[in-house]
mmCIF file of C-alpha atoms in Angstrom:
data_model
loop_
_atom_site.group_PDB
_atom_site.id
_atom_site.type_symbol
_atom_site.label_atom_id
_atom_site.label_comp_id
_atom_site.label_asym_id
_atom_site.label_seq_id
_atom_site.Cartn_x
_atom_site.Cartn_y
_atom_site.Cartn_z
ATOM 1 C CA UNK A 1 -20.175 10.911 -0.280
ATOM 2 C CA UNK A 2 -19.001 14.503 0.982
ATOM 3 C CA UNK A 3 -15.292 14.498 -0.334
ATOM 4 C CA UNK A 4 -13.646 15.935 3.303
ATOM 5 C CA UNK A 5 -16.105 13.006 5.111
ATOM 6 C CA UNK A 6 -14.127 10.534 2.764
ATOM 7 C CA UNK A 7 -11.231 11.823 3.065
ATOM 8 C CA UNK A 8 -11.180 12.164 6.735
ATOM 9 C CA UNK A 9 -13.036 8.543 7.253
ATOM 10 C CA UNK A 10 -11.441 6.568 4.775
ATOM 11 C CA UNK A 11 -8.883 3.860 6.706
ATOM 12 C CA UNK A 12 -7.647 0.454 5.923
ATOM 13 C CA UNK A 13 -9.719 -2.468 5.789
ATOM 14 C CA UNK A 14 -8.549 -5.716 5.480
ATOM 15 C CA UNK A 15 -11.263 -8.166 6.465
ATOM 16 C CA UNK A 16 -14.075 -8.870 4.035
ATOM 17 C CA UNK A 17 -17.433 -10.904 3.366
ATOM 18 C CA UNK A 18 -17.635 -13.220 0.819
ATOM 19 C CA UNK A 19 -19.734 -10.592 -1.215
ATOM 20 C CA UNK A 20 -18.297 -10.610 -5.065
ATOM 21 C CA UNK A 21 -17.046 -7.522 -6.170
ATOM 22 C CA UNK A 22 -18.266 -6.704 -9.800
ATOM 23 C CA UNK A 23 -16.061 -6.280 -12.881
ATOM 24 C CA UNK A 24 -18.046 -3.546 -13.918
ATOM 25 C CA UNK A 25 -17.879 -2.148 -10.675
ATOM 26 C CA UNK A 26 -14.321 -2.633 -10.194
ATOM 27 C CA UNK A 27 -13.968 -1.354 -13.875
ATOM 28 C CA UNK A 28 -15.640 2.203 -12.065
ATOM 29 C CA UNK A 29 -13.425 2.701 -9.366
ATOM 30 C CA UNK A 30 -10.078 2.423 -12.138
ATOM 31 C CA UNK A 31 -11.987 4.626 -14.188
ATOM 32 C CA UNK A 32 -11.866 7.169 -11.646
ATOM 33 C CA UNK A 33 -8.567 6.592 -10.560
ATOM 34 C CA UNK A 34 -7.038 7.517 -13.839
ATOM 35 C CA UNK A 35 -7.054 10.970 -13.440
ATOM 36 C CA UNK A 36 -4.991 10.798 -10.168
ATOM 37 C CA UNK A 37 -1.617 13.320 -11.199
ATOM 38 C CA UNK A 38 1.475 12.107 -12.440
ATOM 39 C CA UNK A 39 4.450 13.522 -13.419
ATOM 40 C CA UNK A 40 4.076 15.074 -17.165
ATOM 41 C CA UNK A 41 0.720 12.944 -16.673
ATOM 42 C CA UNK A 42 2.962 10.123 -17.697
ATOM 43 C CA UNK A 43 0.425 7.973 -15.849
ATOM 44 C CA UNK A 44 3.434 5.781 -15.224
ATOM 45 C CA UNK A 45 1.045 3.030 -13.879
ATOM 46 C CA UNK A 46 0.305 -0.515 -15.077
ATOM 47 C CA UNK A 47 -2.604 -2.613 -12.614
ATOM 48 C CA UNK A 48 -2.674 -6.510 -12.791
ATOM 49 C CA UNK A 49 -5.813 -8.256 -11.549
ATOM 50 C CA UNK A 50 -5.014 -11.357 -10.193
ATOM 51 C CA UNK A 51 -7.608 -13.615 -10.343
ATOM 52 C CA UNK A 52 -6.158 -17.218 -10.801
ATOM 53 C CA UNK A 53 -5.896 -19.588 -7.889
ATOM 54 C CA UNK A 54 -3.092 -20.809 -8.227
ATOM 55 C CA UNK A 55 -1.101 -17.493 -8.798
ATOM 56 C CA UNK A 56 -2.747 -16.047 -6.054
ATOM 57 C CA UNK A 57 -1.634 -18.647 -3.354
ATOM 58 C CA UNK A 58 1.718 -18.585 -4.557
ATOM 59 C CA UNK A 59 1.511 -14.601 -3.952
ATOM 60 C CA UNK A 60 -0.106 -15.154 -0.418
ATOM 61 C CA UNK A 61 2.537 -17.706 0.429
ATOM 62 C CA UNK A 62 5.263 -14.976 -0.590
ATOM 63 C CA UNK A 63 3.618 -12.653 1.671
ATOM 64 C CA UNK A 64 3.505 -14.567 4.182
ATOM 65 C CA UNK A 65 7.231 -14.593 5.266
ATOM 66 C CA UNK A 66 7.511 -10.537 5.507
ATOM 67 C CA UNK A 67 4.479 -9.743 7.099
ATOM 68 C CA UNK A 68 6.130 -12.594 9.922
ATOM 69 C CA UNK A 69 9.357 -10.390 9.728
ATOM 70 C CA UNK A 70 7.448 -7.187 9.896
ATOM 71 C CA UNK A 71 5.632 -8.653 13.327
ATOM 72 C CA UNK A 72 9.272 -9.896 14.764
ATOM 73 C CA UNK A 73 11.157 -6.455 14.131
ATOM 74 C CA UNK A 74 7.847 -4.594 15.060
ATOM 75 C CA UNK A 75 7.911 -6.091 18.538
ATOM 76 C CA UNK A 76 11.818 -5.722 19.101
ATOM 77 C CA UNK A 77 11.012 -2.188 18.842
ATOM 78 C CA UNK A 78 12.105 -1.477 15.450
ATOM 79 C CA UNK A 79 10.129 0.805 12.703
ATOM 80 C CA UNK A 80 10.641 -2.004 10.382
ATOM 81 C CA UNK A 81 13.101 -1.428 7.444
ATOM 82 C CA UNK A 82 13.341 1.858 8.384
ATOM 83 C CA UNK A 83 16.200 3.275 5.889
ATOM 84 C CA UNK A 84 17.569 4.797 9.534
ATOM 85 C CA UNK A 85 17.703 1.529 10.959
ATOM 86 C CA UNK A 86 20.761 0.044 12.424
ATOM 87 C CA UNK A 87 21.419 -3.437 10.087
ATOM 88 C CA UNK A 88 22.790 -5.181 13.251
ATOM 89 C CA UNK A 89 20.066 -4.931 15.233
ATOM 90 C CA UNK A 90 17.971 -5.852 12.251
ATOM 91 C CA UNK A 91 19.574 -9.156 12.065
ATOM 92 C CA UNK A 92 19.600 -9.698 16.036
ATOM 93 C CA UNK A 93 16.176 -9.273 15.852
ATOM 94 C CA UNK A 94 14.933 -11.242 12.969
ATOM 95 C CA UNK A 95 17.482 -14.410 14.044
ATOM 96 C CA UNK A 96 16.096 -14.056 17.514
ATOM 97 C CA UNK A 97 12.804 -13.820 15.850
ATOM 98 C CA UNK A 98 13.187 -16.607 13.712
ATOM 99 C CA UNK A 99 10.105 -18.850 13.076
ATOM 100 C CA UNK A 100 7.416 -16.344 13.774
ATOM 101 C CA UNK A 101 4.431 -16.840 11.853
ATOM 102 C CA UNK A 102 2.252 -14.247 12.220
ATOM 103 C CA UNK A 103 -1.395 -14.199 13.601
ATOM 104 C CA UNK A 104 -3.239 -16.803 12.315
ATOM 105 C CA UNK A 105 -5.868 -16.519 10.342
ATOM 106 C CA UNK A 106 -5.013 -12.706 9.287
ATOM 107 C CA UNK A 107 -5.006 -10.764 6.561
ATOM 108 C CA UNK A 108 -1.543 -12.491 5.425
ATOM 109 C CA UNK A 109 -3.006 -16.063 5.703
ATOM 110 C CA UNK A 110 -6.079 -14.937 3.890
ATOM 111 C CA UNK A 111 -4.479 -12.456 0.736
ATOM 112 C CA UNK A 112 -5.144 -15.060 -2.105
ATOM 113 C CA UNK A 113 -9.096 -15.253 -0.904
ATOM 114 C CA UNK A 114 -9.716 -11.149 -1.359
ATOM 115 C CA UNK A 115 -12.652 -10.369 -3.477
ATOM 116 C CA UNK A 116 -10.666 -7.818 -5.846
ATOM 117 C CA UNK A 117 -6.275 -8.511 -5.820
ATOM 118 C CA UNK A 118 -4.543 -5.921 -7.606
ATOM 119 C CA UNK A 119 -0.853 -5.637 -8.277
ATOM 120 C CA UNK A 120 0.397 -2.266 -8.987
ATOM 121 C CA UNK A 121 3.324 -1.969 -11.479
ATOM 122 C CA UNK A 122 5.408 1.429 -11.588
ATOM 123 C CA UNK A 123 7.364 2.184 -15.262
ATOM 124 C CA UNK A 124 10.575 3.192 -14.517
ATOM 125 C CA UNK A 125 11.067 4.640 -18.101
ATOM 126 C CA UNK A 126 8.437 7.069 -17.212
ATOM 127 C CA UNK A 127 9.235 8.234 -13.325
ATOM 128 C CA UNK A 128 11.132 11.457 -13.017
ATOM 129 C CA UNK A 129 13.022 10.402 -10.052
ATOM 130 C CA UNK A 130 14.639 13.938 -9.279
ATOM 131 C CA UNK A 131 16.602 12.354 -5.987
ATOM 132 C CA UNK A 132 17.728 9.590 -8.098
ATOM 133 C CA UNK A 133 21.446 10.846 -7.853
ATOM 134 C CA UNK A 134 21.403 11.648 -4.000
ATOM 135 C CA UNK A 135 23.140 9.814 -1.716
ATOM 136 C CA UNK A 136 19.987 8.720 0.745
ATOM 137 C CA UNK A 137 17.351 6.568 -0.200
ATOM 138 C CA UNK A 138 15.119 7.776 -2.800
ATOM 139 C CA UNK A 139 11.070 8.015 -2.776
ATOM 140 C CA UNK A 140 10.431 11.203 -5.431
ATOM 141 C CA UNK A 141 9.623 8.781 -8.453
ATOM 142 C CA UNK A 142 6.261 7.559 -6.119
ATOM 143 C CA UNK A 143 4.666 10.716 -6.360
ATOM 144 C CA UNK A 144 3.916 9.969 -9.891
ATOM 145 C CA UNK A 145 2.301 6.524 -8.532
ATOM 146 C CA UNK A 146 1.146 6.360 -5.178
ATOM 147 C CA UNK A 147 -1.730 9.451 -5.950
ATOM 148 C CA UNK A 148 -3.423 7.040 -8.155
ATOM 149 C CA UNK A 149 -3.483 4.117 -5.716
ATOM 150 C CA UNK A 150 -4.882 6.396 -3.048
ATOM 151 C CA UNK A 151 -7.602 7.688 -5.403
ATOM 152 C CA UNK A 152 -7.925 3.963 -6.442
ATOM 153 C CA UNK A 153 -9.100 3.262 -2.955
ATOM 154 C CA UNK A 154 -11.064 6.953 -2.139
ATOM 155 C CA UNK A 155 -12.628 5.695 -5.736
ATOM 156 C CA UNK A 156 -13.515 2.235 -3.818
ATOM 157 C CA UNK A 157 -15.319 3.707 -0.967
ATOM 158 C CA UNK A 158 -17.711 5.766 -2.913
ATOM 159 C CA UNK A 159 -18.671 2.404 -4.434
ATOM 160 C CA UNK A 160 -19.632 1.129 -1.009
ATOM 161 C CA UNK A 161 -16.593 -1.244 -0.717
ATOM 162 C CA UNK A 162 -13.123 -0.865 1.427
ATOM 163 C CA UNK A 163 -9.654 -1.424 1.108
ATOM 164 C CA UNK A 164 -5.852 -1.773 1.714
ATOM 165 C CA UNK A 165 -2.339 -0.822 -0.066
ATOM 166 C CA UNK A 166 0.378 -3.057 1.142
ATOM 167 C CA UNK A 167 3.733 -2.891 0.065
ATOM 168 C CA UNK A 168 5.252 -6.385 1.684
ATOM 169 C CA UNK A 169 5.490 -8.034 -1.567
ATOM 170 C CA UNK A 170 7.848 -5.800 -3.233
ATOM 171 C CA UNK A 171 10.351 -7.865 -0.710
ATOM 172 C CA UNK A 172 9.691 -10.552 -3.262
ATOM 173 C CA UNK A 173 9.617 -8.407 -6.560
ATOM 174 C CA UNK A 174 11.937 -10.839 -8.782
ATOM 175 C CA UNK A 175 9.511 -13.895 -8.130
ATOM 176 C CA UNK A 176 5.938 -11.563 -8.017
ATOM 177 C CA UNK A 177 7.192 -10.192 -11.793
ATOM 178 C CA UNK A 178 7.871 -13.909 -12.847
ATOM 179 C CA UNK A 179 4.672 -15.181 -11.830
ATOM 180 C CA UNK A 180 3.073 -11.927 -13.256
ATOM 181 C CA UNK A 181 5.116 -11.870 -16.447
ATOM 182 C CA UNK A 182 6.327 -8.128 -15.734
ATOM 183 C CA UNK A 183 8.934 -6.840 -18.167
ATOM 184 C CA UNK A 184 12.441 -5.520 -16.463
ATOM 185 C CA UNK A 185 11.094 -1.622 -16.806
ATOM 186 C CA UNK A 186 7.965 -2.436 -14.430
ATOM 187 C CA UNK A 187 8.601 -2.450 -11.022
ATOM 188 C CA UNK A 188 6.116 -2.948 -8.004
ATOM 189 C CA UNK A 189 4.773 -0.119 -6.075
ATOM 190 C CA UNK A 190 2.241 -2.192 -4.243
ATOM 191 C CA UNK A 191 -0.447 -4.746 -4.135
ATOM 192 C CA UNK A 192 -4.510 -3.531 -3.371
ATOM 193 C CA UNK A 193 -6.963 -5.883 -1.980
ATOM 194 C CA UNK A 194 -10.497 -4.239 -1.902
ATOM 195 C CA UNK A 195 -13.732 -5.975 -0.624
ATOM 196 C CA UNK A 196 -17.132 -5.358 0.332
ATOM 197 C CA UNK A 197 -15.771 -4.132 4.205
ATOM 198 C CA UNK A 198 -16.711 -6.263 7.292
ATOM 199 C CA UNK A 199 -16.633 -3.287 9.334
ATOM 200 C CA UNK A 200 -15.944 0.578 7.601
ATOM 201 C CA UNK A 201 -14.192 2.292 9.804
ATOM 202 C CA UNK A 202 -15.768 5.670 10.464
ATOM 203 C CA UNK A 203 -14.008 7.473 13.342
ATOM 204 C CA UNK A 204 -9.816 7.475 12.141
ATOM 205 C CA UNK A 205 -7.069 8.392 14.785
ATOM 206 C CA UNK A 206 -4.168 10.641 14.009
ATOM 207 C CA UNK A 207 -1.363 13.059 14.849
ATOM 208 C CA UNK A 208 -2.720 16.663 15.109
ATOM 209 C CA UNK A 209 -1.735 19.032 12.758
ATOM 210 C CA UNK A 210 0.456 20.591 15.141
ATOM 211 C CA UNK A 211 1.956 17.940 15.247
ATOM 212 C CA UNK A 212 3.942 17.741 11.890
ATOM 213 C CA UNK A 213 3.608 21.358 11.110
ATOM 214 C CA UNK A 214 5.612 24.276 11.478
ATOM 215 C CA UNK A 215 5.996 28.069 10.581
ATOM 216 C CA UNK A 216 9.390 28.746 8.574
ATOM 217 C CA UNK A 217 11.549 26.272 9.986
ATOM 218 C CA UNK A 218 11.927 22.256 10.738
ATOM 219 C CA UNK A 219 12.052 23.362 13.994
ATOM 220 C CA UNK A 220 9.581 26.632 13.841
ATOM 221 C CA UNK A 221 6.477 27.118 15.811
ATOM 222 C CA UNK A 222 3.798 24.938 14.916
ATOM 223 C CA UNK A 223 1.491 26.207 12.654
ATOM 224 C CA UNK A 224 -1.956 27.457 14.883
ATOM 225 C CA UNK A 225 -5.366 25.942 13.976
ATOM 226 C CA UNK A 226 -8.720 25.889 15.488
ATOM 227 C CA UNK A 227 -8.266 22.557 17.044
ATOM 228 C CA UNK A 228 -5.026 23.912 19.534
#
């Protein structure tokens, strides 16, 4: 595929057929995704594929209980777990919320029946975290992680299949690394499910350039392009 095509029509999918995916093919798309950048190409990655039953069930049934929190702030209005986010109205929310359980038969009720489940590990020993110190919540260390899960998936498509990063089980990291025998250095920076797509989407909507950019300032002009 044309790279800016892939780029540009590459979204999240989340419901698949029952087609297998290959090891060899799946062996492919990680091949490629190895030379995503990384801070003093540390490659400070480790993948698990999860292909027992019973491991994965227990993983879906972990998910399960965020992605119903994630609904219940989501429709009081919050961003969820925003790091912004008054804690108050968390907890107002969520007790009000208390019991939801999702849609059925989504993407949460259906994680441990994914063709291709991958957890992605991050090694701590090897992340420069440069706003480790700061008093804010920290993201820097990702950079040297996150790349390769995005090329993981750009990787995916050019194999014909689709995919999603999801983050909701790092809410259960102690009990994820038990089940996945993770030493204390790993932590998780996300689980991938990847599929042969239902439905690719083609046609992705989002802000405008203009939108997030600006000339010299935060709050500068924005930056002009041909689409203004």
């Amino acid at each position: 595929m044309d790279l800016i095509e892939t780029l540009r029509s590459t979204g999240a999918v989340r419901d698949f057929t029952d087609e297998p995916v290959d090891d060899a093919v799946l062996a492919r798309v990680l091949d490629t995704a190895r030379f995503a950048p990384s801070g003093a190409n540390a490659q400070a990655w480790r993948v698990v594929v999860v292909k027992d039953q019973q491991i994965r069930s227990r993983l879906r049934d972990l998910y399960s209980p965020g992605w119903a929190d994630y609904l219940t702030l989501t429709a009081a209005g919050l961003r969820p777990w925003s790091p912004v986010n008054d804690r108050a109205a968390e907890r107002e929310a969520l007790s009000a919320g208390a019991g939801h359980t999702g849609e059925p038969g989504g993407f949460a009720a259906h994680l441990d029946t994914v063709p291709v489940l991958l957890m992605v590990f991050a090694d701590l020993a090897q992340l420069a975290a440069v706003d480790r110190d700061l008093d804010r919540y920290t993201f820097a260390g990702g950079a040297s992680v996150y790349p390769f899960v995005w090329s993981l998936l750009l990787a995916a498509r050019a194999e014909g299949l689709g995919g999603v990063l999801t983050t909701m089980l790092i809410r259960q990291e102690d009990e994820v690394k038990r089940l996945l025998a993770a030493p204390p250095q790993l932590a998780l920076a996300a689980a991938v499910a990847l599929g042969h797509p239902v439905h690719q989407p083609t046609r992705l909507r989002r802000g405008s350039v203009a939108s997030f950019t600006t000339v010299d300032r935060v709050d500068g002009t924005p930056l002009p392009t041909e689409n203004n």
